[in-house]
PDB file of C-alpha atoms in Angstrom:
ATOM      1  CA  MET A   1    -174.571  56.026 -76.028  1.00 60.00           C
ATOM      2  CA  SER A   2    -173.258  58.277 -78.925  1.00 70.00           C
ATOM      3  CA  MET A   3    -172.519  57.379 -82.405  1.00 72.00           C
ATOM      4  CA  PHE A   4    -168.611  57.561 -81.867  1.00 67.00           C
ATOM      5  CA  GLU A   5    -168.913  55.441 -79.002  1.00 70.00           C
ATOM      6  CA  MET A   6    -170.675  53.251 -80.909  1.00 72.00           C
ATOM      7  CA  PHE A   7    -168.285  53.354 -83.743  1.00 67.00           C
ATOM      8  CA  VAL A   8    -165.469  52.707 -81.249  1.00 66.00           C
ATOM      9  CA  SER A   9    -167.285  49.517 -79.942  1.00 73.00           C
ATOM     10  CA  TYR A  10    -167.951  48.265 -83.116  1.00 70.00           C
ATOM     11  CA  SER A  11    -164.636  48.633 -84.510  1.00 74.00           C
ATOM     12  CA  LEU A  12    -163.063  46.970 -81.105  1.00 74.00           C
ATOM     13  CA  LEU A  13    -165.922  44.061 -81.757  1.00 74.00           C
ATOM     14  CA  VAL A  14    -164.289  43.486 -85.446  1.00 72.00           C
ATOM     15  CA  ALA A  15    -160.749  43.871 -84.175  1.00 74.00           C
ATOM     16  CA  ALA A  16    -161.019  41.177 -81.720  1.00 75.00           C
ATOM     17  CA  SER A  17    -163.023  38.701 -84.558  1.00 76.00           C
ATOM     18  CA  LEU A  18    -160.254  39.257 -86.920  1.00 73.00           C
ATOM     19  CA  SER A  19    -157.359  38.183 -83.657  1.00 76.00           C
ATOM     20  CA  LEU A  20    -159.563  35.231 -83.382  1.00 74.00           C
ATOM     21  CA  LEU A  21    -159.373  34.319 -86.865  1.00 73.00           C
ATOM     22  CA  THR A  22    -155.934  34.885 -87.616  1.00 74.00           C
ATOM     23  CA  TYR A  23    -155.274  32.682 -84.465  1.00 69.00           C
ATOM     24  CA  TRP A  24    -157.866  29.752 -85.528  1.00 71.00           C
ATOM     25  CA  ILE A  25    -155.882  30.283 -89.447  1.00 70.00           C
ATOM     26  CA  THR A  26    -152.708  30.104 -87.786  1.00 69.00           C
ATOM     27  CA  ARG A  27    -153.217  27.368 -86.000  1.00 67.00           C
ATOM     28  CA  LYS A  28    -155.184  25.607 -88.472  1.00 68.00           C
ATOM     29  CA  PHE A  29    -152.811  25.727 -91.241  1.00 71.00           C
ATOM     30  CA  VAL A  30    -149.446  27.653 -90.432  1.00 67.00           C
ATOM     31  CA  LEU A  31    -148.982  25.051 -87.618  1.00 70.00           C
ATOM     32  CA  LYS A  32    -149.865  22.196 -89.235  1.00 72.00           C
ATOM     33  CA  LYS A  33    -147.398  22.823 -92.065  1.00 74.00           C
ATOM     34  CA  MET A  34    -144.763  23.157 -89.200  1.00 76.00           C
ATOM     35  CA  ASN A  35    -145.792  19.936 -87.809  1.00 77.00           C
ATOM     36  CA  ARG A  36    -145.460  18.082 -91.400  1.00 79.00           C
ATOM     37  CA  THR A  37    -142.122  19.908 -91.236  1.00 82.00           C
ATOM     38  CA  ILE A  38    -140.819  18.829 -88.385  1.00 83.00           C
ATOM     39  CA  MET A  39    -142.426  15.071 -89.034  1.00 84.00           C
ATOM     40  CA  LYS A  40    -140.521  14.846 -92.261  1.00 82.00           C
ATOM     41  CA  ALA A  41    -137.415  16.794 -91.177  1.00 82.00           C
ATOM     42  CA  GLU A  42    -137.066  14.008 -88.332  1.00 82.00           C
ATOM     43  CA  HIS A  43    -137.884  10.918 -90.360  1.00 82.00           C
ATOM     44  CA  ASN A  44    -135.056  11.936 -92.798  1.00 83.00           C
ATOM     45  CA  TYR A  45    -132.848  12.330 -89.642  1.00 84.00           C
ATOM     46  CA  GLN A  46    -133.812   8.733 -88.526  1.00 84.00           C
ATOM     47  CA  GLN A  47    -133.204   7.817 -92.108  1.00 85.00           C
ATOM     48  CA  GLN A  48    -129.728   9.436 -91.896  1.00 86.00           C
ATOM     49  CA  ILE A  49    -129.381   7.594 -88.512  1.00 87.00           C
ATOM     50  CA  ALA A  50    -130.059   4.097 -90.124  1.00 84.00           C
ATOM     51  CA  SER A  51    -127.872   4.788 -93.098  1.00 85.00           C
ATOM     52  CA  LEU A  52    -124.861   5.992 -90.717  1.00 86.00           C
ATOM     53  CA  GLN A  53    -125.736   2.744 -88.114  1.00 85.00           C
ATOM     54  CA  GLN A  54    -125.594   0.262 -91.187  1.00 84.00           C
ATOM     55  CA  GLN A  55    -122.539   1.887 -92.862  1.00 85.00           C
ATOM     56  CA  LEU A  56    -120.942   1.452 -88.706  1.00 86.00           C
ATOM     57  CA  SER A  57    -121.604  -1.411 -88.731  1.00 84.00           C
ATOM     58  CA  GLY A  58    -120.366  -2.282 -92.051  1.00 84.00           C
ATOM     59  CA  LYS A  59    -117.242  -0.507 -90.812  1.00 86.00           C
ATOM     60  CA  VAL A  60    -117.340  -2.888 -87.784  1.00 86.00           C
ATOM     61  CA  ASN A  61    -117.521  -6.073 -89.746  1.00 86.00           C
ATOM     62  CA  ILE A  62    -114.319  -4.885 -92.334  1.00 88.00           C
ATOM     63  CA  LEU A  63    -112.270  -4.320 -88.784  1.00 88.00           C
ATOM     64  CA  GLU A  64    -113.233  -7.351 -86.728  1.00 86.00           C
ATOM     65  CA  GLY A  65    -111.836  -9.253 -90.328  1.00 86.00           C
ATOM     66  CA  MET A  66    -109.398  -7.311 -89.933  1.00 88.00           C
ATOM     67  CA  VAL A  67    -108.058  -7.524 -86.269  1.00 88.00           C
ATOM     68  CA  GLU A  68    -108.940 -11.357 -86.741  1.00 86.00           C
ATOM     69  CA  LYS A  69    -106.231 -11.805 -89.768  1.00 86.00           C
ATOM     70  CA  LEU A  70    -103.770  -9.784 -87.784  1.00 86.00           C
ATOM     71  CA  ARG A  71    -104.231 -12.259 -84.902  1.00 84.00           C
ATOM     72  CA  LEU A  72    -103.672 -15.346 -87.212  1.00 83.00           C
ATOM     73  CA  SER A  73    -100.486 -13.572 -88.582  1.00 83.00           C
ATOM     74  CA  ASN A  74     -99.495 -13.071 -85.088  1.00 82.00           C
ATOM     75  CA  GLN A  75     -99.830 -16.937 -84.280  1.00 81.00           C
ATOM     76  CA  GLU A  76     -98.217 -17.789 -87.671  1.00 79.00           C
ATOM     77  CA  LEU A  77     -95.401 -15.306 -86.397  1.00 77.00           C
ATOM     78  CA  ASN A  78     -95.224 -16.645 -83.358  1.00 75.00           C
ATOM     79  CA  ARG A  79     -95.143 -20.197 -84.521  1.00 75.00           C
ATOM     80  CA  LEU A  80     -92.137 -19.055 -86.983  1.00 71.00           C
ATOM     81  CA  ASN A  81     -90.231 -17.149 -84.544  1.00 68.00           C
ATOM     82  CA  ASP A  82     -90.557 -20.786 -82.260  1.00 70.00           C
ATOM     83  CA  ILE A  83     -89.386 -22.528 -85.148  1.00 68.00           C
ATOM     84  CA  ARG A  84     -86.358 -20.396 -85.307  1.00 66.00           C
ATOM     85  CA  SER A  85     -85.456 -20.448 -82.240  1.00 65.00           C
ATOM     86  CA  LYS A  86     -85.090 -24.076 -81.860  1.00 67.00           C
ATOM     87  CA  PHE A  87     -83.801 -24.331 -85.393  1.00 65.00           C
ATOM     88  CA  MET A  88     -80.769 -22.504 -84.363  1.00 63.00           C
ATOM     89  CA  SER A  89     -80.664 -24.035 -80.449  1.00 63.00           C
ATOM     90  CA  ILE A  90     -80.279 -27.354 -83.081  1.00 65.00           C
ATOM     91  CA  VAL A  91     -78.512 -26.201 -85.812  1.00 63.00           C
ATOM     92  CA  ALA A  92     -75.646 -24.716 -82.388  1.00 60.00           C
ATOM     93  CA  HIS A  93     -75.682 -27.462 -80.290  1.00 63.00           C
ATOM     94  CA  ASP A  94     -75.541 -30.199 -83.217  1.00 66.00           C
ATOM     95  CA  LEU A  95     -72.812 -28.560 -85.186  1.00 66.00           C
ATOM     96  CA  ARG A  96     -70.301 -28.867 -81.880  1.00 66.00           C
ATOM     97  CA  GLN A  97     -69.533 -32.084 -82.310  1.00 69.00           C
ATOM     98  CA  PRO A  98     -68.759 -32.724 -85.620  1.00 74.00           C
ATOM     99  CA  LEU A  99     -66.699 -29.203 -85.348  1.00 70.00           C
ATOM    100  CA  SER A 100     -64.849 -30.774 -82.025  1.00 72.00           C
ATOM    101  CA  SER A 101     -63.911 -33.875 -84.114  1.00 75.00           C
ATOM    102  CA  ILE A 102     -62.680 -31.932 -86.969  1.00 76.00           C
ATOM    103  CA  GLN A 103     -60.699 -30.009 -84.614  1.00 69.00           C
ATOM    104  CA  GLY A 104     -59.054 -32.951 -82.604  1.00 76.00           C
ATOM    105  CA  PHE A 105     -58.050 -35.327 -85.764  1.00 72.00           C
ATOM    106  CA  THR A 106     -56.483 -31.540 -87.443  1.00 77.00           C
ATOM    107  CA  SER A 107     -54.547 -31.136 -84.159  1.00 76.00           C
ATOM    108  CA  VAL A 108     -53.372 -35.347 -84.339  1.00 76.00           C
ATOM    109  CA  LEU A 109     -52.594 -34.431 -87.948  1.00 77.00           C
ATOM    110  CA  MET A 110     -50.309 -31.179 -86.756  1.00 74.00           C
ATOM    111  CA  MET A 111     -48.661 -33.126 -84.261  1.00 75.00           C
ATOM    112  CA  ASP A 112     -47.929 -36.344 -86.113  1.00 69.00           C
ATOM    113  CA  ASN A 113     -45.947 -34.030 -89.128  1.00 65.00           C
ATOM    114  CA  PRO A 114     -43.739 -31.942 -86.508  1.00 57.00           C
ATOM    115  CA  GLN A 115     -41.191 -31.701 -88.926  1.00 55.00           C
ATOM    116  CA  GLY A 116     -42.857 -29.893 -91.648  1.00 49.00           C
ATOM    117  CA  GLY A 117     -42.592 -26.821 -89.726  1.00 50.00           C
ATOM    118  CA  THR A 118     -44.827 -23.676 -90.139  1.00 51.00           C
ATOM    119  CA  GLY A 119     -44.002 -22.698 -94.286  1.00 56.00           C
ATOM    120  CA  ASN A 120     -45.127 -26.602 -95.019  1.00 70.00           C
ATOM    121  CA  SER A 121     -48.066 -26.538 -97.261  1.00 73.00           C
ATOM    122  CA  ASP A 122     -49.858 -29.448 -95.243  1.00 74.00           C
ATOM    123  CA  GLN A 123     -49.286 -27.586 -92.419  1.00 75.00           C
ATOM    124  CA  ILE A 124     -50.471 -24.005 -93.732  1.00 76.00           C
ATOM    125  CA  ALA A 125     -53.729 -26.089 -95.018  1.00 77.00           C
ATOM    126  CA  LEU A 126     -54.270 -27.775 -91.230  1.00 76.00           C
ATOM    127  CA  ASN A 127     -53.217 -24.222 -89.655  1.00 76.00           C
ATOM    128  CA  ASN A 128     -56.316 -22.732 -91.572  1.00 76.00           C
ATOM    129  CA  ILE A 129     -58.470 -25.484 -90.538  1.00 78.00           C
ATOM    130  CA  ILE A 130     -58.230 -24.905 -87.268  1.00 73.00           C
ATOM    131  CA  LYS A 131     -58.657 -21.484 -87.548  1.00 71.00           C
ATOM    132  CA  ALA A 132     -62.113 -22.553 -90.137  1.00 73.00           C
ATOM    133  CA  THR A 133     -63.394 -23.969 -87.209  1.00 72.00           C
ATOM    134  CA  ASP A 134     -62.510 -22.120 -84.455  1.00 68.00           C
ATOM    135  CA  ASN A 135     -64.567 -18.876 -86.394  1.00 67.00           C
ATOM    136  CA  MET A 136     -67.577 -21.783 -86.690  1.00 70.00           C
ATOM    137  CA  ASN A 137     -67.542 -22.370 -82.852  1.00 66.00           C
ATOM    138  CA  LEU A 138     -67.643 -18.581 -82.418  1.00 66.00           C
ATOM    139  CA  LEU A 139     -70.875 -18.155 -84.718  1.00 66.00           C
ATOM    140  CA  MET A 140     -72.149 -21.173 -83.087  1.00 68.00           C
ATOM    141  CA  ALA A 141     -71.884 -19.627 -79.542  1.00 71.00           C
ATOM    142  CA  ASP A 142     -73.976 -16.215 -80.673  1.00 67.00           C
ATOM    143  CA  LEU A 143     -77.009 -18.735 -81.781  1.00 67.00           C
ATOM    144  CA  MET A 144     -76.540 -20.421 -78.610  1.00 72.00           C
ATOM    145  CA  ASP A 145     -76.793 -16.946 -76.955  1.00 71.00           C
ATOM    146  CA  ILE A 146     -79.590 -15.828 -79.199  1.00 69.00           C
ATOM    147  CA  SER A 147     -81.786 -18.710 -78.530  1.00 70.00           C
ATOM    148  CA  MET A 148     -81.380 -18.358 -74.753  1.00 71.00           C
ATOM    149  CA  ILE A 149     -82.038 -14.785 -75.048  1.00 71.00           C
ATOM    150  CA  GLU A 150     -85.198 -15.801 -76.912  1.00 71.00           C
ATOM    151  CA  SER A 151     -86.699 -18.504 -74.772  1.00 70.00           C
ATOM    152  CA  GLY A 152     -85.923 -16.693 -71.549  1.00 72.00           C
ATOM    153  CA  LYS A 153     -82.979 -19.137 -70.642  1.00 71.00           C
ATOM    154  CA  PHE A 154     -80.460 -16.296 -70.643  1.00 78.00           C
ATOM    155  CA  LYS A 155     -79.120 -15.988 -67.248  1.00 83.00           C
ATOM    156  CA  MET A 156     -76.264 -14.004 -65.235  1.00 86.00           C
ATOM    157  CA  ASP A 157     -73.311 -15.364 -63.106  1.00 88.00           C
ATOM    158  CA  PHE A 158     -72.925 -12.377 -60.709  1.00 92.00           C
ATOM    159  CA  LYS A 159     -69.589 -12.107 -58.992  1.00 92.00           C
ATOM    160  CA  SER A 160     -67.217  -9.331 -57.916  1.00 94.00           C
ATOM    161  CA  PHE A 161     -64.095  -9.320 -59.939  1.00 94.00           C
ATOM    162  CA  VAL A 162     -61.172  -6.839 -60.819  1.00 94.00           C
ATOM    163  CA  PHE A 163     -62.686  -4.838 -64.428  1.00 94.00           C
ATOM    164  CA  ASN A 164     -58.923  -3.794 -64.602  1.00 93.00           C
ATOM    165  CA  ALA A 165     -57.200  -6.937 -65.014  1.00 93.00           C
ATOM    166  CA  LEU A 166     -60.516  -8.578 -67.276  1.00 93.00           C
ATOM    167  CA  VAL A 167     -59.723  -5.199 -69.824  1.00 93.00           C
ATOM    168  CA  THR A 168     -55.564  -6.281 -69.567  1.00 92.00           C
ATOM    169  CA  ASP A 169     -56.790 -10.053 -70.532  1.00 91.00           C
ATOM    170  CA  VAL A 170     -59.175  -8.537 -73.456  1.00 91.00           C
ATOM    171  CA  VAL A 171     -56.757  -6.190 -74.478  1.00 92.00           C
ATOM    172  CA  ALA A 172     -53.259  -8.820 -74.611  1.00 90.00           C
ATOM    173  CA  LEU A 173     -56.102 -11.337 -76.801  1.00 88.00           C
ATOM    174  CA  GLN A 174     -56.932  -8.467 -78.957  1.00 90.00           C
ATOM    175  CA  ALA A 175     -53.711  -7.085 -79.551  1.00 90.00           C
ATOM    176  CA  VAL A 176     -52.862 -10.151 -81.656  1.00 87.00           C
ATOM    177  CA  ASN A 177     -55.278  -8.862 -84.837  1.00 86.00           C
ATOM    178  CA  ALA A 178     -54.154  -5.584 -84.336  1.00 90.00           C
ATOM    179  CA  GLN A 179     -50.965  -6.458 -84.929  1.00 90.00           C
ATOM    180  CA  LYS A 180     -51.838  -8.303 -88.357  1.00 87.00           C
ATOM    181  CA  LYS A 181     -53.399  -5.444 -89.595  1.00 88.00           C
ATOM    182  CA  GLY A 182     -50.674  -2.593 -87.876  1.00 91.00           C
ATOM    183  CA  ILE A 183     -52.865  -0.926 -85.779  1.00 92.00           C
ATOM    184  CA  PHE A 184     -51.795   0.912 -82.743  1.00 91.00           C
ATOM    185  CA  LEU A 185     -54.100  -0.129 -79.677  1.00 91.00           C
ATOM    186  CA  GLN A 186     -53.935   2.589 -77.061  1.00 90.00           C
ATOM    187  CA  THR A 187     -55.198   1.436 -73.654  1.00 89.00           C
ATOM    188  CA  TYR A 188     -55.895   4.695 -71.024  1.00 88.00           C
ATOM    189  CA  GLU A 189     -55.627   2.515 -67.559  1.00 81.00           C
ATOM    190  CA  PHE A 190     -56.821   3.387 -64.864  1.00 83.00           C
ATOM    191  CA  PRO A 191     -55.199   4.379 -62.273  1.00 83.00           C
ATOM    192  CA  GLU A 192     -57.098   2.266 -59.022  1.00 88.00           C
ATOM    193  CA  GLU A 193     -58.433  -0.854 -58.849  1.00 91.00           C
ATOM    194  CA  ILE A 194     -62.175  -1.001 -59.863  1.00 92.00           C
ATOM    195  CA  THR A 195     -64.054  -3.838 -58.428  1.00 93.00           C
ATOM    196  CA  VAL A 196     -67.778  -4.955 -59.967  1.00 94.00           C
ATOM    197  CA  TYR A 197     -70.285  -7.163 -59.371  1.00 95.00           C
ATOM    198  CA  ALA A 198     -71.040  -8.442 -62.936  1.00 94.00           C
ATOM    199  CA  ASP A 199     -71.005 -11.685 -64.687  1.00 92.00           C
ATOM    200  CA  ARG A 200     -67.297 -11.926 -65.637  1.00 93.00           C
ATOM    201  CA  PHE A 201     -67.660 -13.898 -68.771  1.00 91.00           C
ATOM    202  CA  ARG A 202     -70.082 -12.062 -70.533  1.00 91.00           C
ATOM    203  CA  ILE A 203     -68.923  -8.472 -69.959  1.00 94.00           C
ATOM    204  CA  SER A 204     -65.751 -10.351 -71.577  1.00 92.00           C
ATOM    205  CA  GLN A 205     -68.011 -11.103 -74.521  1.00 90.00           C
ATOM    206  CA  VAL A 206     -69.091  -7.482 -74.346  1.00 93.00           C
ATOM    207  CA  LEU A 207     -65.275  -6.356 -74.479  1.00 94.00           C
ATOM    208  CA  ASN A 208     -63.793  -8.466 -77.069  1.00 91.00           C
ATOM    209  CA  ASN A 209     -67.195  -7.990 -79.178  1.00 90.00           C
ATOM    210  CA  LEU A 210     -66.495  -3.471 -79.021  1.00 93.00           C
ATOM    211  CA  LEU A 211     -62.876  -3.975 -79.200  1.00 93.00           C
ATOM    212  CA  GLY A 212     -62.710  -7.131 -82.131  1.00 90.00           C
ATOM    213  CA  ASN A 213     -64.998  -4.614 -84.212  1.00 89.00           C
ATOM    214  CA  SER A 214     -63.130  -1.216 -83.477  1.00 91.00           C
ATOM    215  CA  ILE A 215     -60.179  -3.655 -85.109  1.00 91.00           C
ATOM    216  CA  LYS A 216     -61.996  -5.041 -87.858  1.00 88.00           C
ATOM    217  CA  PHE A 217     -63.273  -2.114 -89.312  1.00 87.00           C
ATOM    218  CA  ALA A 218     -60.488   0.410 -88.702  1.00 88.00           C
ATOM    219  CA  PRO A 219     -58.158   1.156 -91.471  1.00 88.00           C
ATOM    220  CA  THR A 220     -54.853  -0.572 -92.334  1.00 87.00           C
ATOM    221  CA  GLY A 221     -52.024   1.200 -89.668  1.00 88.00           C
ATOM    222  CA  GLY A 222     -54.622   2.850 -87.839  1.00 89.00           C
ATOM    223  CA  ARG A 223     -55.500   3.901 -84.117  1.00 91.00           C
ATOM    224  CA  VAL A 224     -57.877   2.080 -81.132  1.00 93.00           C
ATOM    225  CA  GLU A 225     -58.407   3.280 -78.094  1.00 93.00           C
ATOM    226  CA  VAL A 226     -59.753   2.155 -75.244  1.00 94.00           C
ATOM    227  CA  ARG A 227     -60.942   4.247 -72.137  1.00 93.00           C
ATOM    228  CA  TYR A 228     -62.835   3.215 -68.424  1.00 93.00           C
ATOM    229  CA  TYR A 229     -63.508   4.767 -65.413  1.00 92.00           C
ATOM    230  CA  THR A 230     -66.067   5.379 -62.756  1.00 91.00           C
ATOM    231  CA  GLN A 231     -68.478   8.314 -62.335  1.00 89.00           C
ATOM    232  CA  ASP A 232     -71.913   8.394 -59.990  1.00 90.00           C
ATOM    233  CA  GLY A 233     -71.522   4.506 -58.733  1.00 91.00           C
ATOM    234  CA  ASN A 234     -71.105   3.463 -62.142  1.00 93.00           C
ATOM    235  CA  LEU A 235     -68.438   1.792 -64.272  1.00 94.00           C
ATOM    236  CA  PHE A 236     -68.259   3.587 -67.754  1.00 95.00           C
ATOM    237  CA  PHE A 237     -66.644   1.974 -71.151  1.00 95.00           C
ATOM    238  CA  SER A 238     -65.526   2.764 -74.244  1.00 94.00           C
ATOM    239  CA  VAL A 239     -63.505   1.830 -77.576  1.00 95.00           C
ATOM    240  CA  SER A 240     -62.676   4.554 -80.405  1.00 93.00           C
ATOM    241  CA  ASP A 241     -61.419   3.977 -83.416  1.00 91.00           C
ATOM    242  CA  ASN A 242     -60.589   6.199 -86.818  1.00 88.00           C
ATOM    243  CA  GLY A 243     -62.523   4.010 -89.085  1.00 85.00           C
ATOM    244  CA  PRO A 244     -65.266   4.702 -91.707  1.00 85.00           C
ATOM    245  CA  GLY A 245     -67.714   6.297 -89.015  1.00 85.00           C
ATOM    246  CA  ILE A 246     -71.542   5.171 -89.082  1.00 85.00           C
ATOM    247  CA  SER A 247     -74.173   7.196 -91.213  1.00 80.00           C
ATOM    248  CA  HIS A 248     -76.875   8.369 -88.235  1.00 78.00           C
ATOM    249  CA  GLY A 249     -79.306   5.640 -90.052  1.00 74.00           C
ATOM    250  CA  GLU A 250     -76.742   3.026 -89.703  1.00 77.00           C
ATOM    251  CA  LYS A 251     -77.045   3.791 -85.889  1.00 75.00           C
ATOM    252  CA  GLU A 252     -80.889   3.542 -85.550  1.00 74.00           C
ATOM    253  CA  LYS A 253     -79.948  -0.420 -86.517  1.00 80.00           C
ATOM    254  CA  ILE A 254     -76.814  -1.002 -85.540  1.00 86.00           C
ATOM    255  CA  PHE A 255     -78.074  -2.891 -82.275  1.00 82.00           C
ATOM    256  CA  GLN A 256     -80.597  -5.416 -84.037  1.00 80.00           C
ATOM    257  CA  LYS A 257     -80.462  -8.914 -84.532  1.00 73.00           C
ATOM    258  CA  PHE A 258     -78.758 -10.296 -87.730  1.00 68.00           C
ATOM    259  CA  HIS A 259     -78.065  -6.902 -88.766  1.00 66.00           C
ATOM    260  CA  GLN A 260     -74.895  -5.901 -90.528  1.00 67.00           C
ATOM    261  CA  ALA A 261     -73.152  -2.645 -91.267  1.00 62.00           C
ATOM    262  CA  GLY A 262     -73.938  -1.458 -94.460  1.00 54.00           C
ATOM    263  CA  ASN A 263     -71.687  -0.521 -97.742  1.00 43.00           C
ATOM    264  CA  ASP A 264     -70.265   2.737 -95.955  1.00 45.00           C
ATOM    265  CA  ARG A 265     -68.283   0.205 -94.001  1.00 44.00           C
ATOM    266  CA  ASN A 266     -66.242  -1.252 -97.261  1.00 46.00           C
ATOM    267  CA  VAL A 267     -65.304  -4.789 -94.904  1.00 49.00           C
ATOM    268  CA  LYS A 268     -65.936  -7.979 -95.746  1.00 47.00           C
ATOM    269  CA  LYS A 269     -69.120  -9.311 -94.369  1.00 50.00           C
ATOM    270  CA  GLN A 270     -68.571 -12.014 -91.317  1.00 56.00           C
ATOM    271  CA  GLY A 271     -70.347 -13.733 -88.628  1.00 56.00           C
ATOM    272  CA  TRP A 272     -74.437 -13.370 -88.349  1.00 57.00           C
ATOM    273  CA  GLY A 273     -74.696  -9.907 -87.270  1.00 71.00           C
ATOM    274  CA  LEU A 274     -75.622 -11.106 -83.918  1.00 80.00           C
ATOM    275  CA  GLY A 275     -72.618  -9.779 -81.749  1.00 83.00           C
ATOM    276  CA  LEU A 276     -73.836  -6.113 -80.743  1.00 88.00           C
ATOM    277  CA  SER A 277     -77.476  -7.386 -80.310  1.00 87.00           C
ATOM    278  CA  ILE A 278     -75.724  -9.699 -77.456  1.00 87.00           C
ATOM    279  CA  ALA A 279     -73.331  -7.227 -76.395  1.00 91.00           C
ATOM    280  CA  GLN A 280     -77.083  -5.329 -75.456  1.00 91.00           C
ATOM    281  CA  GLU A 281     -78.758  -8.206 -74.289  1.00 90.00           C
ATOM    282  CA  ILE A 282     -76.028  -8.392 -71.884  1.00 92.00           C
ATOM    283  CA  VAL A 283     -75.397  -4.777 -70.567  1.00 94.00           C
ATOM    284  CA  ASN A 284     -79.248  -4.416 -70.148  1.00 92.00           C
ATOM    285  CA  ALA A 285     -79.177  -7.542 -67.857  1.00 91.00           C
ATOM    286  CA  HIS A 286     -76.704  -5.524 -65.823  1.00 93.00           C
ATOM    287  CA  ASN A 287     -79.552  -2.729 -65.319  1.00 93.00           C
ATOM    288  CA  GLY A 288     -76.711  -0.610 -67.587  1.00 94.00           C
ATOM    289  CA  ALA A 289     -76.566   1.244 -70.850  1.00 94.00           C
ATOM    290  CA  ILE A 290     -75.183   1.028 -74.505  1.00 93.00           C
ATOM    291  CA  GLY A 291     -74.725   2.596 -77.580  1.00 92.00           C
ATOM    292  CA  VAL A 292     -72.172   4.544 -80.260  1.00 91.00           C
ATOM    293  CA  GLU A 293     -71.541   7.710 -80.865  1.00 89.00           C
ATOM    294  CA  SER A 294     -69.841   8.973 -84.484  1.00 87.00           C
ATOM    295  CA  ALA A 295     -70.027  11.594 -86.333  1.00 81.00           C
ATOM    296  CA  GLY A 296     -70.582  10.719 -89.659  1.00 78.00           C
ATOM    297  CA  LEU A 297     -69.005   8.605 -92.246  1.00 82.00           C
ATOM    298  CA  GLY A 298     -65.148   8.763 -92.751  1.00 77.00           C
ATOM    299  CA  GLN A 299     -65.120  10.425 -88.943  1.00 81.00           C
ATOM    300  CA  GLY A 300     -65.070   6.872 -86.648  1.00 87.00           C
ATOM    301  CA  SER A 301     -66.946   5.682 -84.404  1.00 91.00           C
ATOM    302  CA  THR A 302     -66.973   5.287 -80.552  1.00 93.00           C
ATOM    303  CA  PHE A 303     -68.722   2.153 -78.754  1.00 94.00           C
ATOM    304  CA  TRP A 304     -69.323   2.743 -75.075  1.00 94.00           C
ATOM    305  CA  PHE A 305     -71.440   0.783 -72.608  1.00 95.00           C
ATOM    306  CA  THR A 306     -72.167   1.611 -68.691  1.00 95.00           C
ATOM    307  CA  ILE A 307     -73.082  -0.594 -65.907  1.00 94.00           C
ATOM    308  CA  PRO A 308     -73.627  -0.352 -61.724  1.00 94.00           C
ATOM    309  CA  LEU A 309     -70.467  -0.782 -60.130  1.00 91.00           C
ATOM    310  CA  SER A 310     -72.148  -3.121 -57.223  1.00 85.00           C
ATOM    311  CA  ALA A 311     -75.271  -4.919 -57.085  1.00 70.00           C
ATOM    312  CA  PRO A 312     -78.506  -3.219 -56.291  1.00 64.00           C
ATOM    313  CA  VAL A 313     -79.343  -2.857 -52.923  1.00 52.00           C
ATOM    314  CA  PRO A 314     -82.589  -4.618 -51.616  1.00 53.00           C
ATOM    315  CA  ASP A 315     -85.847  -3.069 -50.003  1.00 49.00           C
ATOM    316  CA  THR A 316     -85.194  -2.880 -46.428  1.00 46.00           C
ATOM    317  CA  LEU A 317     -88.149  -3.582 -43.625  1.00 46.00           C
ATOM    318  CA  PRO A 318     -88.775  -1.405 -41.172  1.00 48.00           C
ATOM    319  CA  PRO A 319     -87.348  -2.197 -38.095  1.00 47.00           C
ATOM    320  CA  LYS A 320     -90.547  -3.957 -35.823  1.00 50.00           C
ATOM    321  CA  PRO A 321     -91.547  -2.579 -32.242  1.00 47.00           C
ATOM    322  CA  LEU A 322     -90.034  -3.799 -29.611  1.00 43.00           C
ATOM    323  CA  GLU A 323     -92.492  -5.624 -28.077  1.00 47.00           C
ATOM    324  CA  GLU A 324     -93.046  -7.769 -31.196  1.00 43.00           C
ATOM    325  CA  ALA A 325     -89.166  -8.071 -31.567  1.00 33.00           C
TER     326      ALA A 325
END
């Protein structure tokens, strides 16, 4: 073997030895350090997870406490609502008898003094008592209706009737109030007879409420228009006035219970603010819709509702096969 070959062999041996030594050092120290780093990172990660779990547990406890408070608050709110409904029902029921007695005694006094005439001071006072008790009876009726709505006892008596005749009756009744304010009451009568399947008394409540509100809010010497027609199997009714109108924010609240018009309608507050809410419940019970349109303050308003003309058709079963029949 030549010196060159011996040198090459020796160099390869040294290189192999250095490679083994490098591998051993790397495995002994570098990998050990890496393992320590990984273990430390894993330990820190586990500590962070434990801390987050502890924080999450605290948040869950807080949330559970809030849920429990909300549940208790809902229970208290339901209890107060029940008390309010019972109170309204009791008040409306128990006040009717003394109001009827006041009306009866007042009527007797009026008949005992027929010579006084309408200009007599006593007669004027008795007339005012009758009007006040009539107004109180209307307020009590609203309370009774709301009480029945909240207790689920608000029932409808559906029958077929001529809607044109009902509108004529309601307009004739409200025309008295319109004449007192010098309001021109225009009715655009539908040329054909419209028969609807609905609760006549409840629908008359809706008509009286919408028409009465328009007359109340229209300015002296103003104009109120009544329209109704049929379209696609539905009845459409609307009342328009040239009154102070309704703001956009007011339109969102106007059908809520106990809500009364704001200062934009410069009219003395009367009633409980239940009329439109009751009207909405009645229309909803007829599978209809109710709403209001107004271009804004000073632009007048139009209240409308729509209900189906006929009763909903029940689902029919498929015919039985001949052998089963």
